Short mmCIF file of C-alpha atoms in Angstrom, two decimals:
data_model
loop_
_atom_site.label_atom_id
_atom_site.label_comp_id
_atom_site.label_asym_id
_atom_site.label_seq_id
_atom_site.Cartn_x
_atom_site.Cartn_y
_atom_site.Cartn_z
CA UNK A 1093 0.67 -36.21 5.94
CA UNK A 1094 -1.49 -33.41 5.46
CA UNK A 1095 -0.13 -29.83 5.94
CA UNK A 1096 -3.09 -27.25 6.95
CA UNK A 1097 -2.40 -23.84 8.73
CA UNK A 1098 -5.71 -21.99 8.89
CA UNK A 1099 -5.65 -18.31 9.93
CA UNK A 1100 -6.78 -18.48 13.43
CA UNK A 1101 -9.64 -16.48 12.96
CA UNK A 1102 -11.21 -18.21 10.53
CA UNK A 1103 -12.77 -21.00 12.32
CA UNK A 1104 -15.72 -20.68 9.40
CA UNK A 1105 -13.79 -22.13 6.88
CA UNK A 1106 -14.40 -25.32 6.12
CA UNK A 1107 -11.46 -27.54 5.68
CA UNK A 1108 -12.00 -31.19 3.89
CA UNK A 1109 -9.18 -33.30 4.04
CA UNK A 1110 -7.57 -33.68 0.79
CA UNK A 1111 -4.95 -36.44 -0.18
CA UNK A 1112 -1.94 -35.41 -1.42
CA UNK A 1113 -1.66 -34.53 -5.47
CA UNK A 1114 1.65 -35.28 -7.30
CA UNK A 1115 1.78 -31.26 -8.28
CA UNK A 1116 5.53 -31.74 -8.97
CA UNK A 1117 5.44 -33.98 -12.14
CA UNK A 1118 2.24 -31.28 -12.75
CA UNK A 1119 3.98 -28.42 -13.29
CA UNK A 1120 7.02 -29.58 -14.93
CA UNK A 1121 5.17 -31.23 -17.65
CA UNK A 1122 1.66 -29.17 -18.39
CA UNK A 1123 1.11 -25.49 -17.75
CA UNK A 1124 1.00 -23.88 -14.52
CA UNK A 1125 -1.72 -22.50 -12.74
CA UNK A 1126 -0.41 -19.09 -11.22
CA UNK A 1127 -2.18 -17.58 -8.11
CA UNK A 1128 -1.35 -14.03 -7.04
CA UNK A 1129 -3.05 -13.18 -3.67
CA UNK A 1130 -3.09 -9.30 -2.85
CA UNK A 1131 -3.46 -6.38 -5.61
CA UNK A 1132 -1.25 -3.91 -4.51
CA UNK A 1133 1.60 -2.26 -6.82
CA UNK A 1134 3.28 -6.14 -7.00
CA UNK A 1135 0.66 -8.39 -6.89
CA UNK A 1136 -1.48 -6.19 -9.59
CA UNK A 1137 1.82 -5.13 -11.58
CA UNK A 1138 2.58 -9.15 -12.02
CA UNK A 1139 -0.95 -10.46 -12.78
CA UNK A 1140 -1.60 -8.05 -15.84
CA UNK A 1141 1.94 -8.69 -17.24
CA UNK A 1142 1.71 -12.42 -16.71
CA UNK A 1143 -2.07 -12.41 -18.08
CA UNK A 1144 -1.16 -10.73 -20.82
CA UNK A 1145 2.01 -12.97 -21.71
CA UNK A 1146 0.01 -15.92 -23.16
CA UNK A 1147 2.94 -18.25 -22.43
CA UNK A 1148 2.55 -21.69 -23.12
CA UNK A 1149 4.11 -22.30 -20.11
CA UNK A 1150 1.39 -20.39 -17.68
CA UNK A 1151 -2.25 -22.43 -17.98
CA UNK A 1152 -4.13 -19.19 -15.94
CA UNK A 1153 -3.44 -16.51 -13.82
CA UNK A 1154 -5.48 -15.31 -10.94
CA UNK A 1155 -5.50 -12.50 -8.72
CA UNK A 1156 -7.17 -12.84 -5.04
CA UNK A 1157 -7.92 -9.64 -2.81
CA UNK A 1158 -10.56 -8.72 -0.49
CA UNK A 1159 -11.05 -5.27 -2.13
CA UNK A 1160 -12.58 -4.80 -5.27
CA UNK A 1161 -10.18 -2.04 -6.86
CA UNK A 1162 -7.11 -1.18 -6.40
CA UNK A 1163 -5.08 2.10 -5.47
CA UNK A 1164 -1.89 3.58 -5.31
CA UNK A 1165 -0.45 2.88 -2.45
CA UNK A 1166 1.73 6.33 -2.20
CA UNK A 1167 -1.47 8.17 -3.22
CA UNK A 1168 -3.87 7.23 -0.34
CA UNK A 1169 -3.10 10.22 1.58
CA UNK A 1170 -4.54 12.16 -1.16
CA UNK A 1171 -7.70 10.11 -0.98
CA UNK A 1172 -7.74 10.15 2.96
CA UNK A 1173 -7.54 14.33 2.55
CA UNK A 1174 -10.05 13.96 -0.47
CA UNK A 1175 -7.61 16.19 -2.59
CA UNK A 1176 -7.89 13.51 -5.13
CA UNK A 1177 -11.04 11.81 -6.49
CA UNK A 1178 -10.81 8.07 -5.44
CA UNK A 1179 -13.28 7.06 -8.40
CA UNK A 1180 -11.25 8.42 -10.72
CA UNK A 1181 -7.81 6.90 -9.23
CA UNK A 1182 -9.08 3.70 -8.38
CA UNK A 1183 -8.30 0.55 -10.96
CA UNK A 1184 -11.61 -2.18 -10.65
CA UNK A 1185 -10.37 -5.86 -10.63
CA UNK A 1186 -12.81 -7.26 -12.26
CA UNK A 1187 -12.28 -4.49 -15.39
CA UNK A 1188 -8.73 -4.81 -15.28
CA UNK A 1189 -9.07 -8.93 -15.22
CA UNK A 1190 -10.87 -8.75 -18.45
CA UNK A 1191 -8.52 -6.60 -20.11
CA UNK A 1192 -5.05 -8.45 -19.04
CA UNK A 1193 -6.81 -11.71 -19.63
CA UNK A 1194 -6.46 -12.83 -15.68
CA UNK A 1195 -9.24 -14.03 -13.80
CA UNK A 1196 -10.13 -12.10 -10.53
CA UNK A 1197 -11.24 -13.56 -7.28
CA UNK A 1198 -12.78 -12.04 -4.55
CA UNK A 1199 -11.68 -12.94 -1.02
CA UNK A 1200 -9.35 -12.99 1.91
CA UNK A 1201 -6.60 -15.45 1.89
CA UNK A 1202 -6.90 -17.24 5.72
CA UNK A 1203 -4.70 -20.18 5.36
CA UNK A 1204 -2.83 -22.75 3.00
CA UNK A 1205 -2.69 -26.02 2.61
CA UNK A 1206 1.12 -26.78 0.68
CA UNK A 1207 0.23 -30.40 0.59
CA UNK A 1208 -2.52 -30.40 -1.30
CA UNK A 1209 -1.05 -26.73 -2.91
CA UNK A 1210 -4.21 -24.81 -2.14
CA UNK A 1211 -4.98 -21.88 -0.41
CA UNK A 1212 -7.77 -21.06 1.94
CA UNK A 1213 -10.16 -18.37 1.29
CA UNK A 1214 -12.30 -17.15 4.57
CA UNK A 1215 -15.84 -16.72 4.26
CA UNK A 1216 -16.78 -13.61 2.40
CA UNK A 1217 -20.05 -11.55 4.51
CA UNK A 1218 -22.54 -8.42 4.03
CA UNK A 1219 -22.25 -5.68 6.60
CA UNK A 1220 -25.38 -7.10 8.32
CA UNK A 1221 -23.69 -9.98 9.09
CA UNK A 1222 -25.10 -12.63 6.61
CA UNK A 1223 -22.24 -14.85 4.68
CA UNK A 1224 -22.62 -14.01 0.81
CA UNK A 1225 -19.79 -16.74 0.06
CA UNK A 1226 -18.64 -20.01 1.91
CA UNK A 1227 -15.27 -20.66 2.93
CA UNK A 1228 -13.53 -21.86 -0.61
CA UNK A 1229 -9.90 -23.29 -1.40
CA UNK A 1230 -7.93 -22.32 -4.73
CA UNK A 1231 -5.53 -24.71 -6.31
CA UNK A 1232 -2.14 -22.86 -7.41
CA UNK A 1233 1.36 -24.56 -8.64
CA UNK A 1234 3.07 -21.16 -8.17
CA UNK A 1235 1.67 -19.17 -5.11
CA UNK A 1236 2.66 -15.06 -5.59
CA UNK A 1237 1.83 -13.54 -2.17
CA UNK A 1238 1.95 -9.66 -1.85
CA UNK A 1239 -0.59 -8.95 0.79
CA UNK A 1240 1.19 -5.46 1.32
CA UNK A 1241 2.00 -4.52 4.69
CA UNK A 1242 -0.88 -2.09 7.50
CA UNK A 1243 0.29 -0.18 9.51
CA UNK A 1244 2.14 -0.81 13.20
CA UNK A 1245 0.70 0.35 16.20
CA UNK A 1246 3.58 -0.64 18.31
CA UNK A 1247 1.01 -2.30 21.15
CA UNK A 1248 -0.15 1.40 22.08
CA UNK A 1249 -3.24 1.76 23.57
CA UNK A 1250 -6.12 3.18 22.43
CA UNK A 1251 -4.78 3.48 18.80
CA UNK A 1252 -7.04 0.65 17.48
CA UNK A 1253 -10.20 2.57 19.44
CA UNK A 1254 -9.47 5.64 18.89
CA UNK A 1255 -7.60 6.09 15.37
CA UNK A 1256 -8.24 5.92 11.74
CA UNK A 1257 -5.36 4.33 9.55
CA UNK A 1258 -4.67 4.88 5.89
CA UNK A 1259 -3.22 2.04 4.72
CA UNK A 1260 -5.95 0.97 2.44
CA UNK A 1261 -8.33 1.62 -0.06
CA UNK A 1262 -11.16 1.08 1.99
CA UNK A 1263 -9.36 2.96 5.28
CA UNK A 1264 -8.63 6.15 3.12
CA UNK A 1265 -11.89 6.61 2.13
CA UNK A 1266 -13.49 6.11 5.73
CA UNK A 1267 -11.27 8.93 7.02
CA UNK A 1268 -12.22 11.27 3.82
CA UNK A 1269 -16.18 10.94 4.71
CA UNK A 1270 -15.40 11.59 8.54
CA UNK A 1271 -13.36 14.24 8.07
CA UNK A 1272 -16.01 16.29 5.64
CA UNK A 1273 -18.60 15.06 8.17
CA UNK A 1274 -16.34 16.99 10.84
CA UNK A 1275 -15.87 20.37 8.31
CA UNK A 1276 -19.93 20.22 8.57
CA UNK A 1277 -19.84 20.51 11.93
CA UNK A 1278 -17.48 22.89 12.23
CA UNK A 1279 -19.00 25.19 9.65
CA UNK A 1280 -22.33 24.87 11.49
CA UNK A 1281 -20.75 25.38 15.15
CA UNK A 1282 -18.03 27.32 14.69
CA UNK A 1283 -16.19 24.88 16.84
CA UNK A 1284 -12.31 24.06 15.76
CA UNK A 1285 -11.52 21.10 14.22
CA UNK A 1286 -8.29 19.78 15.14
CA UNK A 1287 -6.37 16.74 13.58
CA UNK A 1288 -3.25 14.99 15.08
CA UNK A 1289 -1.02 12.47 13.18
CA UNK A 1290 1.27 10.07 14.08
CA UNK A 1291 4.03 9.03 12.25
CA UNK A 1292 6.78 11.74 10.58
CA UNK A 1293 7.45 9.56 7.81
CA UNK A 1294 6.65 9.94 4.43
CA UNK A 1295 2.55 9.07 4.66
CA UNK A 1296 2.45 11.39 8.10
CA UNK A 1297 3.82 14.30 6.59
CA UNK A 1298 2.25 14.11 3.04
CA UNK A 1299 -1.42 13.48 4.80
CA UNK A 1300 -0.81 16.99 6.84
CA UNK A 1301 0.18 19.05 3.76
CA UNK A 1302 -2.75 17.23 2.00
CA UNK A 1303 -4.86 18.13 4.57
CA UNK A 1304 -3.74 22.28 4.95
CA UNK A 1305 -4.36 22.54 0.53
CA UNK A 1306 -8.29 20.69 1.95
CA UNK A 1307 -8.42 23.43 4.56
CA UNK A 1308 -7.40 26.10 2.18
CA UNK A 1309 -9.97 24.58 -0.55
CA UNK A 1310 -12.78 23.86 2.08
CA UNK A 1311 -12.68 28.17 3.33
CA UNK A 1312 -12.52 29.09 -0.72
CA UNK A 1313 -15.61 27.23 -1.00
CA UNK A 1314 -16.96 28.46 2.44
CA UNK A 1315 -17.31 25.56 4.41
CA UNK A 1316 -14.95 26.96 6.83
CA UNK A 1317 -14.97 30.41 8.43
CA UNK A 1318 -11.56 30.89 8.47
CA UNK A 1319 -8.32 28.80 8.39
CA UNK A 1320 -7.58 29.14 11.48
CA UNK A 1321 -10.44 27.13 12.71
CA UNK A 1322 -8.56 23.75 10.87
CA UNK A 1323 -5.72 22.66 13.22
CA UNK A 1324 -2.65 20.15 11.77
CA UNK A 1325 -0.69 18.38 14.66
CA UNK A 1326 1.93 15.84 13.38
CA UNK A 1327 3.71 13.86 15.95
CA UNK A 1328 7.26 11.76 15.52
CA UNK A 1329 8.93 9.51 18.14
CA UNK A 1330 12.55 10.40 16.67
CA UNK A 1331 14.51 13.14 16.51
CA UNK A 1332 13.35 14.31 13.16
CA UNK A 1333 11.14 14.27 10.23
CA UNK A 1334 11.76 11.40 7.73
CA UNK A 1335 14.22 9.45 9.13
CA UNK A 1336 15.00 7.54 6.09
CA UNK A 1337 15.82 10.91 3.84
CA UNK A 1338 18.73 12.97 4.17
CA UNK A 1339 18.68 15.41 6.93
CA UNK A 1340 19.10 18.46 4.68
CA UNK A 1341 15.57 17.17 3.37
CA UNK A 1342 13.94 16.42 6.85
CA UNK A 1343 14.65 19.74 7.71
CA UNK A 1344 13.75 22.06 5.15
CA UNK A 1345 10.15 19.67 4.64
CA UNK A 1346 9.86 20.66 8.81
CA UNK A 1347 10.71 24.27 8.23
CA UNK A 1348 8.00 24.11 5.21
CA UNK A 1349 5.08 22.46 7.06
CA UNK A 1350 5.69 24.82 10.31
CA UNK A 1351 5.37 27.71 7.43
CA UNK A 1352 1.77 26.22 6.00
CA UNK A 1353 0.68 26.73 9.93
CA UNK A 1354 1.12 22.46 10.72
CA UNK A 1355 2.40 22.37 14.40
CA UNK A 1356 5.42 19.73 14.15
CA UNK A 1357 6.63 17.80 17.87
CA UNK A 1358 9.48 15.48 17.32
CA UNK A 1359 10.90 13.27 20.04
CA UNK A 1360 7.49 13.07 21.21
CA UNK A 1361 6.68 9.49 21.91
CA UNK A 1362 2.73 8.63 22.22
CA UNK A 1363 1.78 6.19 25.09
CA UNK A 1364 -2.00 6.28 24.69
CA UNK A 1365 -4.69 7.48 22.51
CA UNK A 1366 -7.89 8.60 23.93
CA UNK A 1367 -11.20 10.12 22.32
CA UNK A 1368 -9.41 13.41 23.52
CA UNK A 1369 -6.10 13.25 21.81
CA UNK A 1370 -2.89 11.73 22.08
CA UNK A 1371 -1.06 11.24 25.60
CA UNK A 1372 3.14 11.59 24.83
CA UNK A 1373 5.23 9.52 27.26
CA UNK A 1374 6.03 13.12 29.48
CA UNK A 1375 2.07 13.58 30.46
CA UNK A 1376 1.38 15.99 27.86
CA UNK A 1377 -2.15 15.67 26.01
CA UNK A 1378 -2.13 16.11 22.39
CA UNK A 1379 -6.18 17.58 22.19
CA UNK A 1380 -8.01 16.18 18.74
CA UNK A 1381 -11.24 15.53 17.67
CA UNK A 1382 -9.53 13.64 14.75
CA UNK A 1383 -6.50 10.64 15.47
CA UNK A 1384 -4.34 9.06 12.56
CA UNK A 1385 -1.93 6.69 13.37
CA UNK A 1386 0.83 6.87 10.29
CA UNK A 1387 3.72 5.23 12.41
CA UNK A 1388 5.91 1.97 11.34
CA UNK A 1389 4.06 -0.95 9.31
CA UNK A 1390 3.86 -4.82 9.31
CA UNK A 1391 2.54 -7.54 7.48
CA UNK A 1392 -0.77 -8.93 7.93
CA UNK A 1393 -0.44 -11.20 11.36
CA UNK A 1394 -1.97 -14.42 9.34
CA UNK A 1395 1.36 -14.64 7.55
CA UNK A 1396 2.93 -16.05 10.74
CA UNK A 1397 0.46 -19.15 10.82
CA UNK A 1398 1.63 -20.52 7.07
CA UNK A 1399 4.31 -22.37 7.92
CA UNK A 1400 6.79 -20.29 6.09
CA UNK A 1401 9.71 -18.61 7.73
CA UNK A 1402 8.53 -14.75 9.00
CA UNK A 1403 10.19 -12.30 10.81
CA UNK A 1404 9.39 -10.36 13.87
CA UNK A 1405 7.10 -7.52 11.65
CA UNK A 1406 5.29 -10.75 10.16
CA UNK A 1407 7.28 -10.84 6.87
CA UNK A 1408 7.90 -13.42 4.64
CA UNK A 1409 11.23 -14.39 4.15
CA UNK A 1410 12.40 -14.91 0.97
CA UNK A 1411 16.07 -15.90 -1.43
CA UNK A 1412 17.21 -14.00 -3.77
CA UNK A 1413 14.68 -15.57 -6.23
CA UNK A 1414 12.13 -14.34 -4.07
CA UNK A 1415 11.29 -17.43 -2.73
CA UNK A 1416 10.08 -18.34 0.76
CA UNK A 1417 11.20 -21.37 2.27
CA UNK A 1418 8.58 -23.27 -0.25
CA UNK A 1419 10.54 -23.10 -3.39
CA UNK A 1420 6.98 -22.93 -5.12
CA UNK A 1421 5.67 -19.92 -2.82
CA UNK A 1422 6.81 -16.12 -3.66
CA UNK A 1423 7.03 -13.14 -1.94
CA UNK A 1424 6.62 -9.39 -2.84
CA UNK A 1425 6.44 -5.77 -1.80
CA UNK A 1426 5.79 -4.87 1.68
CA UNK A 1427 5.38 -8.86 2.92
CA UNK A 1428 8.19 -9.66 2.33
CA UNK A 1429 11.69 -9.22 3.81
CA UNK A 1430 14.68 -10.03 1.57
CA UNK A 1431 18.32 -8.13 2.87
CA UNK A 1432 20.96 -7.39 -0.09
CA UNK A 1433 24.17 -9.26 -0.14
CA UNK A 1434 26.90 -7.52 2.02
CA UNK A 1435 24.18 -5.28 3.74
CA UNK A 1436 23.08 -5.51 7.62
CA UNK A 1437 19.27 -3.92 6.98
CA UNK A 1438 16.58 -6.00 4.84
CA UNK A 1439 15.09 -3.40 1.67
CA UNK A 1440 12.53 -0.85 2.96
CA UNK A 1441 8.63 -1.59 2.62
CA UNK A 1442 8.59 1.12 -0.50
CA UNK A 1443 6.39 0.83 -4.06
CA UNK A 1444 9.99 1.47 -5.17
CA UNK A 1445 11.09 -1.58 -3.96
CA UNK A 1446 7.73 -3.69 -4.56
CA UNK A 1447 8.21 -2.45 -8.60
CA UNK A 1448 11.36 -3.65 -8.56
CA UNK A 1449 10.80 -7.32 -7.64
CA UNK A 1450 7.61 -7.59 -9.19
CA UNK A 1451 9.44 -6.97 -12.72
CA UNK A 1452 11.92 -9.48 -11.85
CA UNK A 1453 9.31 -11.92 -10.88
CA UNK A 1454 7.41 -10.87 -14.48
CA UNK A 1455 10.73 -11.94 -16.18
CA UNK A 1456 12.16 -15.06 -14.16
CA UNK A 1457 8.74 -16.97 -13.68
CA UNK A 1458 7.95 -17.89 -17.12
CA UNK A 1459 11.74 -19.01 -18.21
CA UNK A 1460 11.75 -21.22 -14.24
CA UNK A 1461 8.41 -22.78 -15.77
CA UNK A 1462 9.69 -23.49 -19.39
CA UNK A 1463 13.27 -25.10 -17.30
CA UNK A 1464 12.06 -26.64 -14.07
CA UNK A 1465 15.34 -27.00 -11.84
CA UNK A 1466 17.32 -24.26 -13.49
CA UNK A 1467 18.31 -21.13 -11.18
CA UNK A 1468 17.78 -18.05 -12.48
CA UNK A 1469 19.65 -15.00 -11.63
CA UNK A 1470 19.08 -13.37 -8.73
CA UNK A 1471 17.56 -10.24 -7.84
CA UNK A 1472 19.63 -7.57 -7.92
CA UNK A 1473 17.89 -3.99 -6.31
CA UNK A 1474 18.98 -0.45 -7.50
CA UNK A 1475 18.45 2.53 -5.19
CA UNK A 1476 16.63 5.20 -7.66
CA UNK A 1477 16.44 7.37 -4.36
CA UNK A 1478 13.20 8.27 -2.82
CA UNK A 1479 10.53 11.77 -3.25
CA UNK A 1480 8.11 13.16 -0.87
CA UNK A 1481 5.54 15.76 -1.75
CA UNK A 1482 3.69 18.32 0.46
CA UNK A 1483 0.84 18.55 -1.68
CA UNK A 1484 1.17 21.34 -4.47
CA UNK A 1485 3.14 23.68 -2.24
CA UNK A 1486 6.70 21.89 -2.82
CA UNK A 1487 8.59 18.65 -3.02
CA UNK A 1488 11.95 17.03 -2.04
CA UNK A 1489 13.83 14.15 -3.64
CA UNK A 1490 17.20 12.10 -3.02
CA UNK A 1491 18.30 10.96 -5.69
CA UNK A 1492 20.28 7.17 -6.10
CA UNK A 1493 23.55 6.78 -5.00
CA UNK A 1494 24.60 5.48 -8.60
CA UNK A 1495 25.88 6.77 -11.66
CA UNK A 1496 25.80 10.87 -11.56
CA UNK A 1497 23.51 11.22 -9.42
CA UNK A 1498 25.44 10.03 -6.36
CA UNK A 1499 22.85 10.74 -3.77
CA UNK A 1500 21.95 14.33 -4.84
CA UNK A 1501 18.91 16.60 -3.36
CA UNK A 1502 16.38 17.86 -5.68
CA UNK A 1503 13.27 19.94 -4.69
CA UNK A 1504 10.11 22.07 -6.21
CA UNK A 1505 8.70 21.14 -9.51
CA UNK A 1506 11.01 19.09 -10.56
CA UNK A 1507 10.80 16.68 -7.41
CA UNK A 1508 7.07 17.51 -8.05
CA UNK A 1509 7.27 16.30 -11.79
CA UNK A 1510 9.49 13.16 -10.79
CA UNK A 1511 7.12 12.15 -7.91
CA UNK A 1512 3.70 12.66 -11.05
CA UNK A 1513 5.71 10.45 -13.36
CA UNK A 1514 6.26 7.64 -10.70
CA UNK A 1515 2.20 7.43 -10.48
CA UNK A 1516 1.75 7.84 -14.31
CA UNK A 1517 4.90 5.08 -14.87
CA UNK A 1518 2.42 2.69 -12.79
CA UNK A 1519 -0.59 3.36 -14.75
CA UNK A 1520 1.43 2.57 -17.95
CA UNK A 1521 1.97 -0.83 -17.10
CA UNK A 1522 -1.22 -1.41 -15.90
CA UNK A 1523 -3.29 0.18 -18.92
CA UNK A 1524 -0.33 0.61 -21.58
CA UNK A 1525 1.18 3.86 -23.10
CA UNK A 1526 -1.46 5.60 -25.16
CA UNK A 1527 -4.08 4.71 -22.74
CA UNK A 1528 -2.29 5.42 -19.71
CA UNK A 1529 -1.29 8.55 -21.37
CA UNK A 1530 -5.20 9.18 -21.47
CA UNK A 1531 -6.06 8.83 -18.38
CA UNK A 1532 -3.00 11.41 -17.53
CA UNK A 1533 -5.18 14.02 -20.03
CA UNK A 1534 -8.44 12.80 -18.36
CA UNK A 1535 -6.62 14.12 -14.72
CA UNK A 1536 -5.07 17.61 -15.89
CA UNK A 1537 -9.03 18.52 -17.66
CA UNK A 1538 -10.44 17.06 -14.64
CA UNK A 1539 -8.39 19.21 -12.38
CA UNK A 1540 -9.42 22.43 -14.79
CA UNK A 1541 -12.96 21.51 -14.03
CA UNK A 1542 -14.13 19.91 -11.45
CA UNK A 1543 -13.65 20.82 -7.81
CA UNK A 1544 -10.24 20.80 -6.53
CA UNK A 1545 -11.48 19.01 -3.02
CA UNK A 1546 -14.09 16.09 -2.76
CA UNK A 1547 -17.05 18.19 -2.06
CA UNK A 1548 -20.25 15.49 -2.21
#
């Protein structure tokens, strides 16, 4: 019997029934073909290792996303503010495919077929509307799915109207130009331009110290009269600032965006967004010209319709192999939901965590191909703690509760140089050491020399 789940909006795909293939005895005995959908910190991390292994045991490795570079995840809010060039932080699949030795496919995953052990690509089409590529299906004996995770709107209305997101490449960027096409108004009219974000987490309060170093740039460079005219609202449901940090951290990053002039409500629960602002759940209007909606994330919605066990935020759950409930079919970063032995909460949705299991995927993989039917060990997670950084004004870490460390607080440049070496760490195992450590020199001349705001 044929298993097909197609997303359900992709009615243009064009599904051919397929008779089942006897994939078992296939990858047990020849090489496997190794599909990695989503190039995020796992999915990217694990195609460039595994392409450059050259094991015996792996016949090709492929990476599927509907982007054509990839990004930082913890860095978008630097692209969204345009403190940070996105050319020169972006990585290009197709470049980085021919240097790990994986192929790259363009595309949106829409649906899978476990029978036949395909998956579903939806039809790929220009902004005018005309469909470039068909509807295609990719054969895989070992399915890697780390789609990453969007963010959650919570059914609040308006937000999808009325809001930009950051959770993307592509999302970042589209707030950067509209927010430099707002600073040319205001420069022009004289009118204020006022921004309110949702969400107190880590993204939330990163994008508003991002965005008062832009408005402190933007008047050096005169396209502001004064400061004043740039207005930061940031808005959190809870009772404080980053709920997931220690309290002694929440407060002092509140008491240090309140200082840079960003206007900080907490227990202020949004019901509706509007073109005007942001309505709390007590009547008050938030006024804005400019929405972002920074609160809660969840998977991508087409992960419920694979067959595959999900949970209530659309994640994939998975063993402590990372397997879903298809032994063949793994799970990574933000899509997926795997809770620690003797704990109550699943891990967070971090790039900590999506490092983390995408190095024990690089290492378990090829010995489960080269011993079909042996378990390997299981993944084990270690808490390294977690860093946020208000731009170049300050930063705030907590460290692991492991070791020494034991869950200490650390803050200013060296939470600063711990949070750089996290983004240079992931560069190294994309490009290497000595190149990686190039592009590092390539970003401290850069910053000498060219503007220190995205000015074209």
């Amino acid at each position: 019997m044929e298993n097909i789940v197609d997303h359900p909006h992709s009615s243009d795909v064009q599904v051919t029934p397929a008779a089942p293939k006897p994939h078992a005895s296939h990858a047990s005995s020849h090489a496997a073909r190794v599909v990695v959908v989503g190039g995020g910190v796992a999915g990217l991390e694990v195609a460039t290792a595994l392409g450059k292994l050259g094991s015996d045991c792996i016949e090709s490795v492929m990476l599927v996303d509907s982007d054509s570079a990839h990004v930082w995840k913890p860095m978008l809010h630097t692209i969204a503010a345009g403190t940070r060039d996105l050319a020169q932080q972006q990585t290009t699949y197709l470049a980085q495919a021919s240097d790990a030795q994986f192929a790259y496919q363009p595309g949106e995953m829409c649906g899978l077929d476990r029978e036949a052990r395909e998956i579903l690509l939806a039809p790929i089409h220009a902004p005018d509307g005309r469909e470039l590529v068909a509807g295609r299906r990719l054969p895989y004996d070992k399915l890697v799915i780390a789609v990453g995770s969007g963010a959650n709107d919570f059914g609040t209305q308006g937000v999808n109207e009325h809001c930009f997101m950051i959770d993307s490449r592509r999302k970042a960027d589209a707030f950067n130009q509209e927010i430099r096409l707002r600073m040319v108004r205001c420069m022009a009219s004289g009118e204020p331009l006022q921004v309110a974000i949702v969400g107190g987490g880590a993204t939330g309060v990163e994008l508003a110290a991002e965005l008062v170093q832009l408005a402190e740039s933007a008047t050096a460079y005169g396209a502001l009269g004064e400061a004043a005219k740039f207005r930061i609202v940031l808005i959190e449901a809870g009772a404080r600032l980053l709920p997931s940090f220690p309290e002694e951290i929440a407060e002092a990053t509140r008491v240090r965006l309140q200082a840079l002039g960003v206007s900080v409500i907490v227990g202020g629960r949004v019901s509706r967004a509007t073109e005007q602002g942001f309505e709390l759940a007590n009547g008050e209007l938030i006024p804005a010209s400019l929405r972002v909606w920074a609160a809660g994330v969840k998977a991508p919605e087409f992960l419920t319709q694979l067959g595959l066990q999900t949970t209530r935020n659309n994640q994939l759950l998975v063993n402590d192999a990372l397997q879903t409930s298809d032994p063949d079919i793994y799970a990574l970063g933000d899509c997926a939901s795997y809770t620690l032995p003797g704990k109550e909460e699943p891990l967070p949705p971090t790039a900590q965590v999506a490092h983390q299991q995408a190095r024990y995927l690089i290492e378990t993989l090829p010995h489960v191909l080269e011993r079909p039917g042996a378990k390997p060990v299981g993944f084990a997670y270690r808490d390294f703690g977690a860093l946020v950084s208000l731009a170049h004004y300050d930063a705030y870490g907590s460290l692991g509760k492991f070791g020494l460390f034991n869950g200490g607080v650390i803050r200013g440049r060296l939470a600063m140089l711990s949070h750089i070496m996290l983004y240079r760490s992931h560069q190294a195992r994309l490009y290497g050491f000595w190149r990686g450590g190039l592009l590092w020199l390539i970003d401290l001349m850069n910053s000498r020399l060219r503007p220190s705001i995205r000015l074209d």
